[in-house]
Short mmCIF file of C-alpha atoms in Angstrom, two decimals:
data_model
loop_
_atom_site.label_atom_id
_atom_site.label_comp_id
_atom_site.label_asym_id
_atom_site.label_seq_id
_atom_site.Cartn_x
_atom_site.Cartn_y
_atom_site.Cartn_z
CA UNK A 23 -19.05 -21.05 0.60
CA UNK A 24 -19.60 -17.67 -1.65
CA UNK A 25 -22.30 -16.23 -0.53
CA UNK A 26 -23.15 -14.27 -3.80
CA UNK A 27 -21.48 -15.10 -7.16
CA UNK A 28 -20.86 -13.15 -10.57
CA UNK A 29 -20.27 -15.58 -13.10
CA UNK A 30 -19.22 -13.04 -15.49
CA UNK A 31 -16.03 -10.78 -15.27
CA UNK A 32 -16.04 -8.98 -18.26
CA UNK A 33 -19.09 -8.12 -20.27
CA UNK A 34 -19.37 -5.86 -23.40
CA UNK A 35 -22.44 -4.37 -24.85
CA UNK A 36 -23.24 -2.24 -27.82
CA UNK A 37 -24.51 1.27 -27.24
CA UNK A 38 -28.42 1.74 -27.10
CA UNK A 39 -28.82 -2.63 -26.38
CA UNK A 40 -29.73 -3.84 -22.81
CA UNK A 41 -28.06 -6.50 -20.99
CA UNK A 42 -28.15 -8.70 -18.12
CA UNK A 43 -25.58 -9.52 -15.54
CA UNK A 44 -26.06 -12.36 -13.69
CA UNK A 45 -25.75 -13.01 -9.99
CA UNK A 46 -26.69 -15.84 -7.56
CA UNK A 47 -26.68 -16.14 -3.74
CA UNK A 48 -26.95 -18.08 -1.31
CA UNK A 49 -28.82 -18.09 2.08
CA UNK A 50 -30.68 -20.22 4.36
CA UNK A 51 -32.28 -17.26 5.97
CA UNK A 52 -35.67 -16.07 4.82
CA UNK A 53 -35.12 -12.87 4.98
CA UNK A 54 -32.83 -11.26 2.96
CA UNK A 55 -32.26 -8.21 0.63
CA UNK A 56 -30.48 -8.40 -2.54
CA UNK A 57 -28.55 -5.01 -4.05
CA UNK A 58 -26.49 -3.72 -7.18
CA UNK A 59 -24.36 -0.93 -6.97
CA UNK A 60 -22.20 0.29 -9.98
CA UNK A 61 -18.42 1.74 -9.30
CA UNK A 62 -17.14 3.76 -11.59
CA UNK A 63 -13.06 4.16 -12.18
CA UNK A 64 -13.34 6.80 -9.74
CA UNK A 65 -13.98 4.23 -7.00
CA UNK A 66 -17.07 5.53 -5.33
CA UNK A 67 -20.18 3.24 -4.92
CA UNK A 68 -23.24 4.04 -6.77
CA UNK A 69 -26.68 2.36 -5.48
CA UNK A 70 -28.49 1.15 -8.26
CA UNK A 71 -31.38 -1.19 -7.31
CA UNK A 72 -33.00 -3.43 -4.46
CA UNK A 73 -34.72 -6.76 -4.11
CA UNK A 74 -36.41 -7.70 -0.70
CA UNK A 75 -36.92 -11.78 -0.36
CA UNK A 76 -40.86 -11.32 0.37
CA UNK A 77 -41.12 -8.51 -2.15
CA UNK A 78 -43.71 -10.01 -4.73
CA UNK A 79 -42.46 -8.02 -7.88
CA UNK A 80 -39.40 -7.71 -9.16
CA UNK A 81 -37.86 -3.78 -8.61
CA UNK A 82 -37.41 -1.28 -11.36
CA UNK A 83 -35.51 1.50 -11.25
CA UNK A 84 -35.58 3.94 -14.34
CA UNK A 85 -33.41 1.81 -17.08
CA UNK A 86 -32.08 -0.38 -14.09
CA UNK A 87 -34.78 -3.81 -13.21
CA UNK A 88 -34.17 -6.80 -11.29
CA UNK A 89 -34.76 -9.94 -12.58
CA UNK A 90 -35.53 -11.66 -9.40
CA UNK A 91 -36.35 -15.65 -9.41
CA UNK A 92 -36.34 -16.51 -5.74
CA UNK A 93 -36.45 -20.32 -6.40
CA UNK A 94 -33.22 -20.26 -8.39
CA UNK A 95 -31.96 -17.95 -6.05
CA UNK A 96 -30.50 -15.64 -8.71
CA UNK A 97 -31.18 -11.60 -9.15
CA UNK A 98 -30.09 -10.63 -12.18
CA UNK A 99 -29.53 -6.89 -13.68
CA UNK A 100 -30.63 -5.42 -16.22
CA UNK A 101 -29.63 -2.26 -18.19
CA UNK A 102 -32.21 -0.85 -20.89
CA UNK A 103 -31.26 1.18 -23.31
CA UNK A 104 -26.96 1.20 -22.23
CA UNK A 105 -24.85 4.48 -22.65
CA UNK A 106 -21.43 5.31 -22.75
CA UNK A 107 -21.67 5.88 -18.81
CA UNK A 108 -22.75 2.96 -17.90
CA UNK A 109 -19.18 1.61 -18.63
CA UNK A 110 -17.80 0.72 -14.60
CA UNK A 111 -17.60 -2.53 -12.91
CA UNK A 112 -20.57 -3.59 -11.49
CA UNK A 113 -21.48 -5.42 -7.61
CA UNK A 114 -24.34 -7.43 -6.64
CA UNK A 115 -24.71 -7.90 -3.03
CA UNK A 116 -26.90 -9.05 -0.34
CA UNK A 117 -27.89 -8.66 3.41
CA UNK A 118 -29.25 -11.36 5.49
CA UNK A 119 -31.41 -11.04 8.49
CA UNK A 120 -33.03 -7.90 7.58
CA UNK A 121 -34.46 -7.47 10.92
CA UNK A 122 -30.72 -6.86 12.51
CA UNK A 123 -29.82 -3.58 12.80
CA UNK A 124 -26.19 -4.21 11.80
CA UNK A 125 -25.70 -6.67 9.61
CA UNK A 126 -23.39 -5.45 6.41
CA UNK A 127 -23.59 -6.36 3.09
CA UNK A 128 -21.74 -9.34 1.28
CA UNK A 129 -20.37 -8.52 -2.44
CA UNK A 130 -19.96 -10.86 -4.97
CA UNK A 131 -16.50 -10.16 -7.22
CA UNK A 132 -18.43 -8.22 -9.62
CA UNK A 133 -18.34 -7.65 -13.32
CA UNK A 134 -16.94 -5.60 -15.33
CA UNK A 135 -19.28 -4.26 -18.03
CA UNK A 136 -17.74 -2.10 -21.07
CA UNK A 137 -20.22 0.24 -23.50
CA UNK A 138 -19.46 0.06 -26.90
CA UNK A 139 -20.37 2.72 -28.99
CA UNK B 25 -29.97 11.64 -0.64
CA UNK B 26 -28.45 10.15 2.29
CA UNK B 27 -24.52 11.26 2.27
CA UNK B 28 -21.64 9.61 3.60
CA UNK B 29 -18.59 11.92 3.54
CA UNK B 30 -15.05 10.13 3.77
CA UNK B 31 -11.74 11.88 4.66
CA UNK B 32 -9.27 12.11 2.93
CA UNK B 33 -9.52 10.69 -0.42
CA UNK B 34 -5.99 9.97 -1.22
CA UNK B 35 -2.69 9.11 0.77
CA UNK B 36 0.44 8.43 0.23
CA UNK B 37 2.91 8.59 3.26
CA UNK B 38 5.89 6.77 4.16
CA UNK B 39 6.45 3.41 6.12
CA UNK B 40 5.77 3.30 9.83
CA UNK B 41 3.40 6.34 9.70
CA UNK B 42 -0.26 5.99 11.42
CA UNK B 43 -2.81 7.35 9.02
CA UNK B 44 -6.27 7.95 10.09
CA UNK B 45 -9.47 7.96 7.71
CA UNK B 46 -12.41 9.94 8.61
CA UNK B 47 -16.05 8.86 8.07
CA UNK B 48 -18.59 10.97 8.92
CA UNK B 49 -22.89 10.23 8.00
CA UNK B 50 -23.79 13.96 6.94
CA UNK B 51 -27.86 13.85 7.07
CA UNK B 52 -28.88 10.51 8.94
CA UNK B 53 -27.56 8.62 12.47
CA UNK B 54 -25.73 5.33 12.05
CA UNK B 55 -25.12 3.83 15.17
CA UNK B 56 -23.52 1.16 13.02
CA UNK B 57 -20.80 1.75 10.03
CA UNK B 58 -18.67 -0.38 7.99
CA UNK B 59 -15.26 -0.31 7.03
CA UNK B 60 -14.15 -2.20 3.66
CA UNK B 61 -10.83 -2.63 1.89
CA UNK B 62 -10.67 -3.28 -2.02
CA UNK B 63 -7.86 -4.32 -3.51
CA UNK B 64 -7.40 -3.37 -7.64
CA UNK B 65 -9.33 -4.98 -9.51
CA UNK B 66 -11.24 -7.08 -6.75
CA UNK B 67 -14.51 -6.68 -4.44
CA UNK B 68 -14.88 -5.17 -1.43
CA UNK B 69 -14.05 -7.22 1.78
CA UNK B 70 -15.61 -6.45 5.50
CA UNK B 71 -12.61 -5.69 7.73
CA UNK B 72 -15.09 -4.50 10.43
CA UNK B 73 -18.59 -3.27 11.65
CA UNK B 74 -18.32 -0.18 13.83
CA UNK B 75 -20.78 0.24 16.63
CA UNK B 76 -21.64 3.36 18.44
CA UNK B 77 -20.30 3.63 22.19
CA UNK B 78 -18.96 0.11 21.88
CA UNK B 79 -15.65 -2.37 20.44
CA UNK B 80 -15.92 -2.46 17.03
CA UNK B 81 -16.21 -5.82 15.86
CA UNK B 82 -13.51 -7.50 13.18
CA UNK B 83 -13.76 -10.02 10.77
CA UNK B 84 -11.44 -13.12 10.82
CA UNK B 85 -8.16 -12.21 9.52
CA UNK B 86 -8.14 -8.41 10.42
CA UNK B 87 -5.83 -7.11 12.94
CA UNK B 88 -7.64 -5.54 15.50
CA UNK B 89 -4.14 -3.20 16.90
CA UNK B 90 -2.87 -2.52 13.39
CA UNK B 91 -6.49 -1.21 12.18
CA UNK B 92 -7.89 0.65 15.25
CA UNK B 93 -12.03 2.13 14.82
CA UNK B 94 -13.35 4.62 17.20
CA UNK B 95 -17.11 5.06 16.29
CA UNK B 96 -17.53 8.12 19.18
CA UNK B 97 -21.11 9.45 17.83
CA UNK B 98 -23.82 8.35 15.98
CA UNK B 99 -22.10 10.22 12.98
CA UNK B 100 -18.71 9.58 13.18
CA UNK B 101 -16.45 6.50 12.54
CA UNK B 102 -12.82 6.77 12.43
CA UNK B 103 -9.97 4.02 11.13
CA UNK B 104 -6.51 4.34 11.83
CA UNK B 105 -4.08 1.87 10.13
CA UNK B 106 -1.38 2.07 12.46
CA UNK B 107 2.33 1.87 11.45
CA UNK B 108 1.19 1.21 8.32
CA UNK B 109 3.38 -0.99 5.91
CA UNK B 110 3.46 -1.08 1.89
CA UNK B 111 1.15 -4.40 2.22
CA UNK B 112 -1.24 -1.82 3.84
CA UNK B 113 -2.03 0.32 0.53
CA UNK B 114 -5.22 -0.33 -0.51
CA UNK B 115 -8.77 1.67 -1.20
CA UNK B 116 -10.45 1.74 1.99
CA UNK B 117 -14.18 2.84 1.95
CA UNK B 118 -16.98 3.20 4.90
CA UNK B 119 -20.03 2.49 4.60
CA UNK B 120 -23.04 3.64 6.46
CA UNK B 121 -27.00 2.86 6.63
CA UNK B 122 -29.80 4.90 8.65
CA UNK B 123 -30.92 3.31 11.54
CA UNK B 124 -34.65 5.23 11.54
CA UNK B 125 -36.96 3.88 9.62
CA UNK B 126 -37.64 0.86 8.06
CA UNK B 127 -34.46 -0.79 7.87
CA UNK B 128 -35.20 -4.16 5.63
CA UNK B 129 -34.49 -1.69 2.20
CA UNK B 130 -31.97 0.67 3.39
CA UNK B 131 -29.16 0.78 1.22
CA UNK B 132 -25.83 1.08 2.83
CA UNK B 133 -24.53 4.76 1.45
CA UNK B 134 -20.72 4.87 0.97
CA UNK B 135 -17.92 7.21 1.20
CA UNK B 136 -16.14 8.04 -1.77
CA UNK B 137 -13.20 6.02 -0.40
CA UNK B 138 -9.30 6.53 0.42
CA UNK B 139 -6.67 5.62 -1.73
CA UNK B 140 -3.78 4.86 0.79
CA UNK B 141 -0.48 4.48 -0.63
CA UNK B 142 2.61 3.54 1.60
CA UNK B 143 6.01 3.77 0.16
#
């Protein structure tokens, strides 16, 4: 079973609008921590934002928030305010048993999120 | 921030040649790193988790002799993809996280990733 899923492979958004990209996991254990990083064309991974399961607001990051509902199990981003450089696909991801040392993070398949200007 | 440098960026080499990718944490200890492969246009898959002073440890479906990791130090994780094949060309990236501190919000920090092309 997918442990983290991005509905949405393509988004576009109009310069200067915000918008949400969706992403829901899925875990039994209760501790967890839920990320987004952006990756550009260039290919490097950009951390953007993190969500820990006991953490009792949702995380903020500049123009970057998480819209965290822990019942529905979803943490969804969103971008205030998008700019031409936001343009780059986009990965939600989580790690379970926060306590391990070495567990690694699971991605979802990521969307793809095009600025319009 | 935290840096993870990864060597080198691009490769393209012929059939049958052993390349080996470099990835080094510049500022912080990782006794543990990671080592994905992303194919175009898709997410990044765990081949393996690479542990300090001990066997690296693969995930199903990863050939442990064709994609040897040597983690010698606590800064230093290598990959080789040995004899590697034009099925083998790919984006490789490491990944590493500090293991001071609290580690419940550590991001992992990547490389910038290898392009390895096999003709």
């Amino acid at each position: 079973a997918q442990k983290i899923t991005q509905t949405q492979p393509g988004m576009f958004v109009q310069e200067k609008e915000a918008v949400t990209l969706d992403c829901t996991y899925d875990t039994s254990d209760p501790s967890y921590g839920l990320f987004w990083y952006k990756q550009p064309s260039s290919g490097e991974m950009i951390f953007l934002i993190y969500q820990g399961s006991y953490d009792q607001q949702n995380a903020t990051e500049g123009r970057y928030s998480l819209n965290f509902q822990k019942a529905r199990k979803s943490a969804n981003l969103v971008i205030s305010a998008s700019q031409l450089g936001d343009s780059a696909m986009y990965f939600c991801a989580m790690r379970e048993g926060l306590n391990s040392g070495n567990t690694p993070l699971v991605f979802g398949k990521g969307t793809r999120l095009s600025v319009i200007a | 921030g935290a840096v993870v440098s990864q060597h080198p960026s691009r490769v393209i080499c012929k059939s049958g040649t052993s390349v080996k990718i470099e990835c080094r944490s510049l500022d912080f200890q990782a006794t543990t790193m990671f080592w994905y492969r992303q194919f175009p246009k898709q997410s990044l898959m765990l081949m393996a988790t690479s542990n300090e002073g001990s066997k690296a440890t693969y995930e199903q479906g990863v050939e442990k002799d064709k994609f040897l990791i040597n983690h010698a130090s606590l800064t230093l994780s290598t990959l080789t993809v040995t004899s590697a094949h034009p099925e083998d060309s790919s984006f490789y990236i490491c990944s590493a996280r500090a293991t001071t501190g609290r580690s419940s919000n550590q991001p992992q920090h990547f490389g910038d990733g290898t392009r390895l092309s096999i003709l």
